[in-house]
Amino acid sequence: MPDELDPRPYDALLLLSFGGPEGPDDVVPFLENVTRGRGIPKERLEEVGEHYFLFGGVSPINEQNRNLLAALRKDFADHGLDLPVYWGNRNWAPYVTDTLRDMVRDGHRRILVVATSAYASYSGCRQYREDLAEALATLQAEGLELPKVDKLRHYFNHPGFVEPMVDGIVASLADLPEEVRDGAHIAFCTHSIPTAAADTSGPVGDHGDGGAYVRQHLDVARLIADAVRERTGADHPWQLVYQSRSGAPHIPWLEPDICDHLEERHAAGVPAVVMAPIGFVSDHMEVIYDLDTEAVAKAGELGLPVRRSCTVGDDPRFAAAIRELVVERAATERGQRITPCALGALGASHDVCPVGCCPARAQRPAAAGADSPYA
């Protein structure tokens, strides 16, 4: 096998995602999984579940992961990369523990993981690593031989992640009425997190105001805005905004919220807005409800023309990016010197999360990092 298509030492890839309900009866149990240990009453979960019931109790995320899984398998096969791809979730079937168990029973011992989260944060990286550690602990208790598990680096600035979003924004601008198109504002949207979690996101050296989480999003937003200007010839003003806040009101979270931002932009005389969900890999519930439902309704109240651009989903360029990241990491593990592919000012992220990266208030063991209890 040519070096550029050599996955060694890895013998399998795990697509690791959040998971979501696939029917009305799944909604509350799913939310109980997501919020386990937080003491949230069932009545509150049922209230939150109304978002899912608007869509028949089905989150689109599992179907989108199936599509991405198929895209990865096709891309790997088309390019001669002999690496089986599995799928597991943190909060709903197929659960990561069950998938890892299947992988071990299938004989896999060096597993590479790609998470459906492109940026550094506790909820976007370390929490996935904690769930991997919990799964490995379960397999160990069952007497199974444990695999060595590594995680792909953050891919927020890989061309295969950035370029589909540029296309999506250009298409959304073109869909606006011509008289408001050139003056349209771009709202780059991502998930709000507590400011304390943002400030400690990424390695210790990145901790500070907004941490790696905010800096990475801003870098991607600049990349996309520059590319859109080159494609359209128009210099669209932009801002990073947030959505999907779920915490207690007294705890500071990243702001401004997208709906507040739409009100502010309308008051400032902006003629139109394109909402670009750069913080999300696919059009899951937080995109189709918080943006397509709530934010679009707010824009309608204001009389503000608005469009929502696409996420990368199962775009072939994203599947190709994951293949490139796999081959890149495999070469590094074999001791080869390679130049990682990354756009923007921040460069490629670390391969191994260092000690102190994206800490939580209550520490749990985390796999696939420098502090992993599993070598």
CSV table of C-alpha atoms in Angstrom, one decimal:
chain,number,residue,atom,x,y,z
A,1,MET,CA,0.0,0.0,0.0
A,2,PRO,CA,1.4,3.5,-0.9
A,3,ASP,CA,2.5,5.5,2.2
A,4,GLU,CA,-0.1,8.2,1.4
A,5,LEU,CA,-2.9,5.7,1.8
A,6,ASP,CA,-1.4,3.8,4.7
A,7,PRO,CA,-3.6,3.8,7.9
A,8,ARG,CA,-1.1,1.8,10.0
A,9,PRO,CA,-0.8,1.4,12.9
A,10,TYR,CA,-4.6,2.0,13.0
A,11,ASP,CA,-6.9,-0.9,12.1
A,12,ALA,CA,-10.3,0.9,12.5
A,13,LEU,CA,-12.0,4.3,12.7
A,14,LEU,CA,-14.8,5.2,15.1
A,15,LEU,CA,-17.2,8.0,14.2
A,16,LEU,CA,-18.2,9.4,17.6
A,17,SER,CA,-21.2,11.6,17.9
A,18,PHE,CA,-23.7,13.0,20.3
A,19,GLY,CA,-26.8,10.9,19.4
A,20,GLY,CA,-30.4,11.8,19.4
A,21,PRO,CA,-33.9,10.4,19.8
A,22,GLU,CA,-35.5,8.5,16.9
A,23,GLY,CA,-39.1,8.6,18.1
A,24,PRO,CA,-41.4,10.2,20.7
A,25,ASP,CA,-40.8,7.5,23.3
A,26,ASP,CA,-37.1,8.2,23.1
A,27,VAL,CA,-37.1,11.9,23.8
A,28,VAL,CA,-37.3,12.0,27.6
A,29,PRO,CA,-34.9,9.0,28.1
A,30,PHE,CA,-32.5,10.6,25.7
A,31,LEU,CA,-32.6,13.9,27.6
A,32,GLU,CA,-32.1,12.0,30.9
A,33,ASN,CA,-28.9,10.6,29.4
A,34,VAL,CA,-27.7,14.1,28.3
A,35,THR,CA,-28.4,15.6,31.7
A,36,ARG,CA,-27.5,12.7,34.0
A,37,GLY,CA,-26.2,13.9,37.3
A,38,ARG,CA,-27.5,17.4,37.1
A,39,GLY,CA,-30.6,16.9,39.1
A,40,ILE,CA,-33.0,18.3,36.4
A,41,PRO,CA,-36.6,17.3,37.1
A,42,LYS,CA,-38.5,15.2,34.6
A,43,GLU,CA,-41.0,18.0,34.1
A,44,ARG,CA,-38.3,20.3,32.8
A,45,LEU,CA,-37.0,17.6,30.5
A,46,GLU,CA,-40.5,17.2,29.1
A,47,GLU,CA,-40.6,20.9,28.5
A,48,VAL,CA,-37.3,20.8,26.6
A,49,GLY,CA,-38.6,17.8,24.8
A,50,GLU,CA,-41.3,19.9,23.1
A,51,HIS,CA,-38.6,21.0,20.7
A,52,TYR,CA,-38.2,17.4,19.5
A,53,PHE,CA,-41.9,16.7,19.5
A,54,LEU,CA,-42.3,19.5,16.9
A,55,PHE,CA,-40.4,17.2,14.6
A,56,GLY,CA,-42.2,14.0,15.5
A,57,GLY,CA,-39.8,13.2,18.4
A,58,VAL,CA,-37.0,12.5,15.9
A,59,SER,CA,-33.7,14.3,15.9
A,60,PRO,CA,-32.1,14.4,12.5
A,61,ILE,CA,-28.6,13.8,13.9
A,62,ASN,CA,-28.6,10.0,13.7
A,63,GLU,CA,-29.7,9.9,10.1
A,64,GLN,CA,-27.1,12.5,9.3
A,65,ASN,CA,-24.5,10.4,11.0
A,66,ARG,CA,-25.6,7.4,8.9
A,67,ASN,CA,-25.1,9.5,5.8
A,68,LEU,CA,-21.7,10.7,6.9
A,69,LEU,CA,-20.7,7.1,7.7
A,70,ALA,CA,-21.7,6.0,4.2
A,71,ALA,CA,-19.8,9.0,2.7
A,72,LEU,CA,-16.7,8.0,4.7
A,73,ARG,CA,-16.9,4.4,3.6
A,74,LYS,CA,-17.3,5.4,0.0
A,75,ASP,CA,-14.5,7.8,0.1
A,76,PHE,CA,-12.1,5.3,1.8
A,77,ALA,CA,-13.0,2.6,-0.8
A,78,ASP,CA,-12.7,5.0,-3.7
A,79,HIS,CA,-9.2,6.0,-2.6
A,80,GLY,CA,-8.0,2.5,-1.6
A,81,LEU,CA,-7.8,3.2,2.1
A,82,ASP,CA,-8.5,-0.1,3.8
A,83,LEU,CA,-9.9,1.0,7.1
A,84,PRO,CA,-13.3,-0.1,8.5
A,85,VAL,CA,-15.4,2.6,9.9
A,86,TYR,CA,-17.8,2.2,12.9
A,87,TRP,CA,-20.2,4.6,14.5
A,88,GLY,CA,-21.1,5.2,18.2
A,89,ASN,CA,-22.9,7.9,20.2
A,90,ARG,CA,-22.5,9.4,23.6
A,91,ASN,CA,-26.2,9.7,24.5
A,92,TRP,CA,-28.2,7.3,22.4
A,93,ALA,CA,-28.0,4.1,20.4
A,94,PRO,CA,-25.6,3.0,19.0
A,95,TYR,CA,-23.9,3.7,22.3
A,96,VAL,CA,-20.1,4.2,22.2
A,97,THR,CA,-19.6,1.3,24.8
A,98,ASP,CA,-21.5,-1.1,22.6
A,99,THR,CA,-19.6,0.0,19.5
A,100,LEU,CA,-16.2,-0.3,21.1
A,101,ARG,CA,-17.2,-3.8,22.4
A,102,ASP,CA,-18.1,-4.8,18.8
A,103,MET,CA,-14.8,-3.4,17.5
A,104,VAL,CA,-12.8,-5.3,20.1
A,105,ARG,CA,-14.7,-8.5,19.3
A,106,ASP,CA,-14.0,-7.9,15.6
A,107,GLY,CA,-10.3,-7.9,16.5
A,108,HIS,CA,-9.4,-4.2,16.4
A,109,ARG,CA,-6.7,-3.0,18.7
A,110,ARG,CA,-5.6,0.4,17.4
A,111,ILE,CA,-8.6,2.6,17.0
A,112,LEU,CA,-8.7,6.2,15.8
A,113,VAL,CA,-11.7,8.4,16.7
A,114,VAL,CA,-13.2,11.3,14.9
A,115,ALA,CA,-15.7,13.3,16.9
A,116,THR,CA,-18.5,15.3,15.3
A,117,SER,CA,-17.2,18.4,17.0
A,118,ALA,CA,-14.6,20.6,15.2
A,119,TYR,CA,-13.5,22.9,18.0
A,120,ALA,CA,-11.8,22.8,21.4
A,121,SER,CA,-14.0,22.9,24.5
A,122,TYR,CA,-15.0,20.6,27.4
A,123,SER,CA,-18.3,19.6,25.8
A,124,GLY,CA,-16.8,19.4,22.3
A,125,CYS,CA,-13.7,17.4,23.1
A,126,ARG,CA,-12.9,16.3,26.7
A,127,GLN,CA,-16.4,15.1,27.4
A,128,TYR,CA,-16.1,12.8,24.4
A,129,ARG,CA,-12.8,11.6,25.8
A,130,GLU,CA,-14.4,11.0,29.2
A,131,ASP,CA,-17.1,8.8,27.6
A,132,LEU,CA,-14.4,6.9,25.8
A,133,ALA,CA,-12.6,6.3,29.1
A,134,GLU,CA,-15.9,5.2,30.7
A,135,ALA,CA,-16.5,2.8,27.8
A,136,LEU,CA,-13.0,1.3,28.1
A,137,ALA,CA,-13.4,0.9,31.9
A,138,THR,CA,-16.6,-1.1,31.2
A,139,LEU,CA,-14.8,-3.4,28.7
A,140,GLN,CA,-12.0,-3.9,31.1
A,141,ALA,CA,-14.5,-4.9,33.8
A,142,GLU,CA,-15.9,-7.4,31.3
A,143,GLY,CA,-12.5,-9.0,30.9
A,144,LEU,CA,-12.0,-7.8,27.3
A,145,GLU,CA,-8.6,-6.9,25.9
A,146,LEU,CA,-8.5,-3.1,25.7
A,147,PRO,CA,-7.6,-1.4,22.4
A,148,LYS,CA,-5.4,1.7,22.3
A,149,VAL,CA,-7.6,4.6,21.3
A,150,ASP,CA,-6.5,7.9,19.8
A,151,LYS,CA,-8.5,10.9,18.7
A,152,LEU,CA,-8.1,13.0,15.6
A,153,ARG,CA,-7.1,16.6,16.0
A,154,HIS,CA,-9.6,19.5,15.8
A,155,TYR,CA,-10.4,20.1,12.1
A,156,PHE,CA,-12.1,23.5,12.3
A,157,ASN,CA,-9.5,25.0,9.9
A,158,HIS,CA,-9.1,22.1,7.5
A,159,PRO,CA,-10.1,23.1,3.9
A,160,GLY,CA,-12.6,20.2,3.7
A,161,PHE,CA,-14.5,21.7,6.6
A,162,VAL,CA,-14.2,25.4,5.6
A,163,GLU,CA,-14.8,25.2,1.8
A,164,PRO,CA,-18.4,23.7,1.9
A,165,MET,CA,-19.4,26.5,4.3
A,166,VAL,CA,-18.0,29.1,2.0
A,167,ASP,CA,-20.2,27.6,-0.8
A,168,GLY,CA,-23.2,27.6,1.5
A,169,ILE,CA,-22.9,31.3,2.4
A,170,VAL,CA,-22.4,32.3,-1.2
A,171,ALA,CA,-25.5,30.3,-2.2
A,172,SER,CA,-27.5,31.9,0.7
A,173,LEU,CA,-26.4,35.4,-0.4
A,174,ALA,CA,-27.5,34.7,-3.9
A,175,ASP,CA,-30.9,33.6,-2.7
A,176,LEU,CA,-31.5,37.0,-1.0
A,177,PRO,CA,-33.5,39.6,-2.9
A,178,GLU,CA,-31.0,41.5,-5.1
A,179,GLU,CA,-31.8,44.9,-3.5
A,180,VAL,CA,-30.5,43.7,-0.1
A,181,ARG,CA,-27.9,41.2,-1.1
A,182,ASP,CA,-24.7,43.3,-1.2
A,183,GLY,CA,-25.5,44.9,2.2
A,184,ALA,CA,-26.3,41.6,3.9
A,185,HIS,CA,-24.6,40.9,7.3
A,186,ILE,CA,-23.2,37.4,8.1
A,187,ALA,CA,-23.9,36.1,11.5
A,188,PHE,CA,-21.5,33.2,12.2
A,189,CYS,CA,-23.4,31.0,14.7
A,190,THR,CA,-22.1,28.5,17.2
A,191,HIS,CA,-23.2,26.9,20.4
A,192,SER,CA,-23.0,29.1,23.4
A,193,ILE,CA,-21.1,27.7,26.4
A,194,PRO,CA,-20.4,29.1,29.9
A,195,THR,CA,-17.8,31.8,29.7
A,196,ALA,CA,-15.8,29.9,32.4
A,197,ALA,CA,-15.7,26.9,30.1
A,198,ALA,CA,-14.7,29.0,27.1
A,199,ASP,CA,-11.9,30.7,29.1
A,200,THR,CA,-10.4,27.3,29.9
A,201,SER,CA,-10.9,25.7,26.5
A,202,GLY,CA,-7.8,24.3,24.7
A,203,PRO,CA,-4.3,23.8,26.2
A,204,VAL,CA,-3.4,25.8,29.3
A,205,GLY,CA,-1.4,28.3,27.2
A,206,ASP,CA,-4.6,29.2,25.3
A,207,HIS,CA,-6.6,29.8,28.4
A,208,GLY,CA,-7.9,33.4,28.9
A,209,ASP,CA,-10.6,35.6,27.4
A,210,GLY,CA,-12.7,33.1,25.4
A,211,GLY,CA,-9.9,30.6,25.3
A,212,ALA,CA,-9.3,28.4,22.2
A,213,TYR,CA,-13.0,28.0,21.6
A,214,VAL,CA,-13.6,31.6,20.7
A,215,ARG,CA,-10.3,32.1,19.0
A,216,GLN,CA,-10.8,29.1,16.7
A,217,HIS,CA,-14.3,30.2,15.7
A,218,LEU,CA,-13.1,33.7,15.0
A,219,ASP,CA,-10.3,32.4,12.8
A,220,VAL,CA,-12.7,30.3,10.8
A,221,ALA,CA,-15.1,33.2,10.5
A,222,ARG,CA,-12.3,35.4,9.1
A,223,LEU,CA,-11.3,32.7,6.6
A,224,ILE,CA,-14.8,32.3,5.4
A,225,ALA,CA,-15.6,36.0,5.2
A,226,ASP,CA,-12.4,36.6,3.2
A,227,ALA,CA,-13.3,33.8,0.8
A,228,VAL,CA,-16.9,35.1,0.4
A,229,ARG,CA,-15.5,38.5,-0.4
A,230,GLU,CA,-13.2,37.0,-3.1
A,231,ARG,CA,-16.1,35.0,-4.6
A,232,THR,CA,-18.8,37.8,-4.5
A,233,GLY,CA,-16.8,41.0,-4.8
A,234,ALA,CA,-18.8,42.4,-1.8
A,235,ASP,CA,-17.3,43.0,1.6
A,236,HIS,CA,-20.0,41.7,4.0
A,237,PRO,CA,-19.8,42.8,7.7
A,238,TRP,CA,-19.8,39.8,10.1
A,239,GLN,CA,-19.9,38.9,13.7
A,240,LEU,CA,-19.6,35.7,15.8
A,241,VAL,CA,-22.8,35.0,17.7
A,242,TYR,CA,-24.2,32.3,19.8
A,243,GLN,CA,-27.2,30.1,20.2
A,244,SER,CA,-28.7,27.1,22.2
A,245,ARG,CA,-28.0,28.4,25.7
A,246,SER,CA,-29.2,25.9,28.3
A,247,GLY,CA,-27.7,27.0,31.6
A,248,ALA,CA,-29.1,28.7,34.7
A,249,PRO,CA,-29.7,32.4,34.2
A,250,HIS,CA,-27.2,33.5,36.8
A,251,ILE,CA,-24.3,31.7,35.1
A,252,PRO,CA,-22.6,33.9,32.4
A,253,TRP,CA,-22.6,32.3,28.9
A,254,LEU,CA,-21.1,33.5,25.7
A,255,GLU,CA,-23.2,36.3,24.0
A,256,PRO,CA,-24.8,37.8,21.9
A,257,ASP,CA,-27.6,35.3,21.3
A,258,ILE,CA,-28.6,35.1,17.7
A,259,CYS,CA,-32.1,36.4,18.2
A,260,ASP,CA,-30.8,39.4,20.2
A,261,HIS,CA,-28.3,39.9,17.4
A,262,LEU,CA,-31.0,40.0,14.8
A,263,GLU,CA,-32.9,42.6,16.7
A,264,GLU,CA,-29.7,44.7,17.1
A,265,ARG,CA,-28.8,44.4,13.4
A,266,HIS,CA,-32.3,45.3,12.3
A,267,ALA,CA,-32.3,48.4,14.6
A,268,ALA,CA,-29.0,49.4,13.0
A,269,GLY,CA,-30.5,49.3,9.6
A,270,VAL,CA,-28.9,46.2,8.2
A,271,PRO,CA,-31.1,45.1,5.2
A,272,ALA,CA,-30.6,41.3,5.5
A,273,VAL,CA,-28.7,38.6,7.4
A,274,VAL,CA,-27.2,35.2,6.5
A,275,MET,CA,-26.9,32.9,9.5
A,276,ALA,CA,-23.9,30.6,9.0
A,277,PRO,CA,-23.8,27.7,11.6
A,278,ILE,CA,-20.0,27.3,11.5
A,279,GLY,CA,-20.0,25.6,15.0
A,280,PHE,CA,-22.0,22.6,13.8
A,281,VAL,CA,-21.1,19.7,11.6
A,282,SER,CA,-24.6,18.8,10.5
A,283,ASP,CA,-28.2,20.2,10.5
A,284,HIS,CA,-29.2,18.6,13.8
A,285,MET,CA,-31.8,19.8,16.3
A,286,GLU,CA,-30.0,22.9,17.5
A,287,VAL,CA,-29.8,24.1,13.9
A,288,ILE,CA,-33.3,23.2,12.7
A,289,TYR,CA,-35.0,24.5,15.9
A,290,ASP,CA,-32.8,27.3,17.2
A,291,LEU,CA,-32.0,28.8,13.8
A,292,ASP,CA,-34.6,27.5,11.3
A,293,THR,CA,-37.5,27.8,13.8
A,294,GLU,CA,-36.8,30.4,16.5
A,295,ALA,CA,-34.4,32.7,14.7
A,296,VAL,CA,-36.3,32.7,11.5
A,297,ALA,CA,-39.5,33.5,13.4
A,298,LYS,CA,-37.7,36.4,15.1
A,299,ALA,CA,-36.5,37.7,11.7
A,300,GLY,CA,-40.1,37.4,10.4
A,301,GLU,CA,-41.4,39.5,13.3
A,302,LEU,CA,-38.8,42.2,12.5
A,303,GLY,CA,-39.4,42.0,8.7
A,304,LEU,CA,-35.7,41.2,8.3
A,305,PRO,CA,-34.8,39.1,5.3
A,306,VAL,CA,-32.8,36.1,6.5
A,307,ARG,CA,-31.2,33.0,5.1
A,308,ARG,CA,-29.5,30.1,6.8
A,309,SER,CA,-26.5,28.6,5.1
A,310,CYS,CA,-25.7,24.9,5.1
A,311,THR,CA,-23.5,22.8,7.4
A,312,VAL,CA,-20.9,20.5,6.0
A,313,GLY,CA,-22.9,17.3,6.7
A,314,ASP,CA,-21.8,14.5,4.4
A,315,ASP,CA,-20.2,16.8,1.8
A,316,PRO,CA,-17.6,14.7,-0.1
A,317,ARG,CA,-15.0,17.3,0.7
A,318,PHE,CA,-15.6,16.7,4.4
A,319,ALA,CA,-15.3,13.0,4.0
A,320,ALA,CA,-12.1,13.5,2.1
A,321,ALA,CA,-10.8,15.8,4.9
A,322,ILE,CA,-11.3,13.0,7.4
A,323,ARG,CA,-9.5,10.6,5.2
A,324,GLU,CA,-6.6,13.1,4.9
A,325,LEU,CA,-6.5,13.6,8.7
A,326,VAL,CA,-6.5,9.8,9.3
A,327,VAL,CA,-3.5,9.3,6.9
A,328,GLU,CA,-1.8,12.3,8.4
A,329,ARG,CA,-2.1,11.0,12.0
A,330,ALA,CA,-1.1,7.5,11.0
A,331,ALA,CA,2.0,8.8,9.4
A,332,THR,CA,2.9,10.7,12.5
A,333,GLU,CA,2.4,7.6,14.6
A,334,ARG,CA,4.8,5.8,12.4
A,335,GLY,CA,7.4,8.5,13.0
A,336,GLN,CA,7.2,10.2,9.7
A,337,ARG,CA,7.6,14.0,9.4
A,338,ILE,CA,4.6,15.5,7.7
A,339,THR,CA,3.1,18.9,7.1
A,340,PRO,CA,-0.4,19.0,8.5
A,341,CYS,CA,-3.1,20.6,6.4
A,342,ALA,CA,-4.6,23.7,8.0
A,343,LEU,CA,-5.8,27.2,6.9
A,344,GLY,CA,-5.8,30.5,8.8
A,345,ALA,CA,-3.6,32.0,11.5
A,346,LEU,CA,-3.7,29.3,14.1
A,347,GLY,CA,-2.2,26.4,12.3
A,348,ALA,CA,-2.9,22.7,13.0
A,349,SER,CA,-4.1,21.7,16.4
A,350,HIS,CA,-2.3,19.3,18.7
A,351,ASP,CA,-2.6,15.5,18.0
A,352,VAL,CA,-2.7,14.6,21.7
A,353,CYS,CA,-4.7,16.7,24.2
A,354,PRO,CA,-2.2,17.9,26.9
A,355,VAL,CA,-2.8,17.8,30.6
A,356,GLY,CA,-5.1,20.7,31.7
A,357,CYS,CA,-6.8,20.9,28.3
A,358,CYS,CA,-10.5,21.9,28.5
A,359,PRO,CA,-10.8,20.9,32.2
A,360,ALA,CA,-14.1,20.3,34.0
A,361,ARG,CA,-15.1,21.3,37.5
A,362,ALA,CA,-15.4,17.7,38.5
A,363,GLN,CA,-12.6,15.7,36.9
A,364,ARG,CA,-13.3,12.3,35.3
A,365,PRO,CA,-10.7,10.0,33.6
A,366,ALA,CA,-10.4,10.8,29.9
A,367,ALA,CA,-9.0,8.6,27.2
A,368,ALA,CA,-7.0,9.6,24.1
A,369,GLY,CA,-5.0,12.3,25.8
A,370,ALA,CA,-1.7,12.9,27.7
A,371,ASP,CA,-3.6,12.3,31.0
A,372,SER,CA,-5.3,9.1,29.8
A,373,PRO,CA,-5.2,6.1,32.3
A,374,TYR,CA,-5.2,3.8,29.2
A,375,ALA,CA,-1.8,3.7,27.5
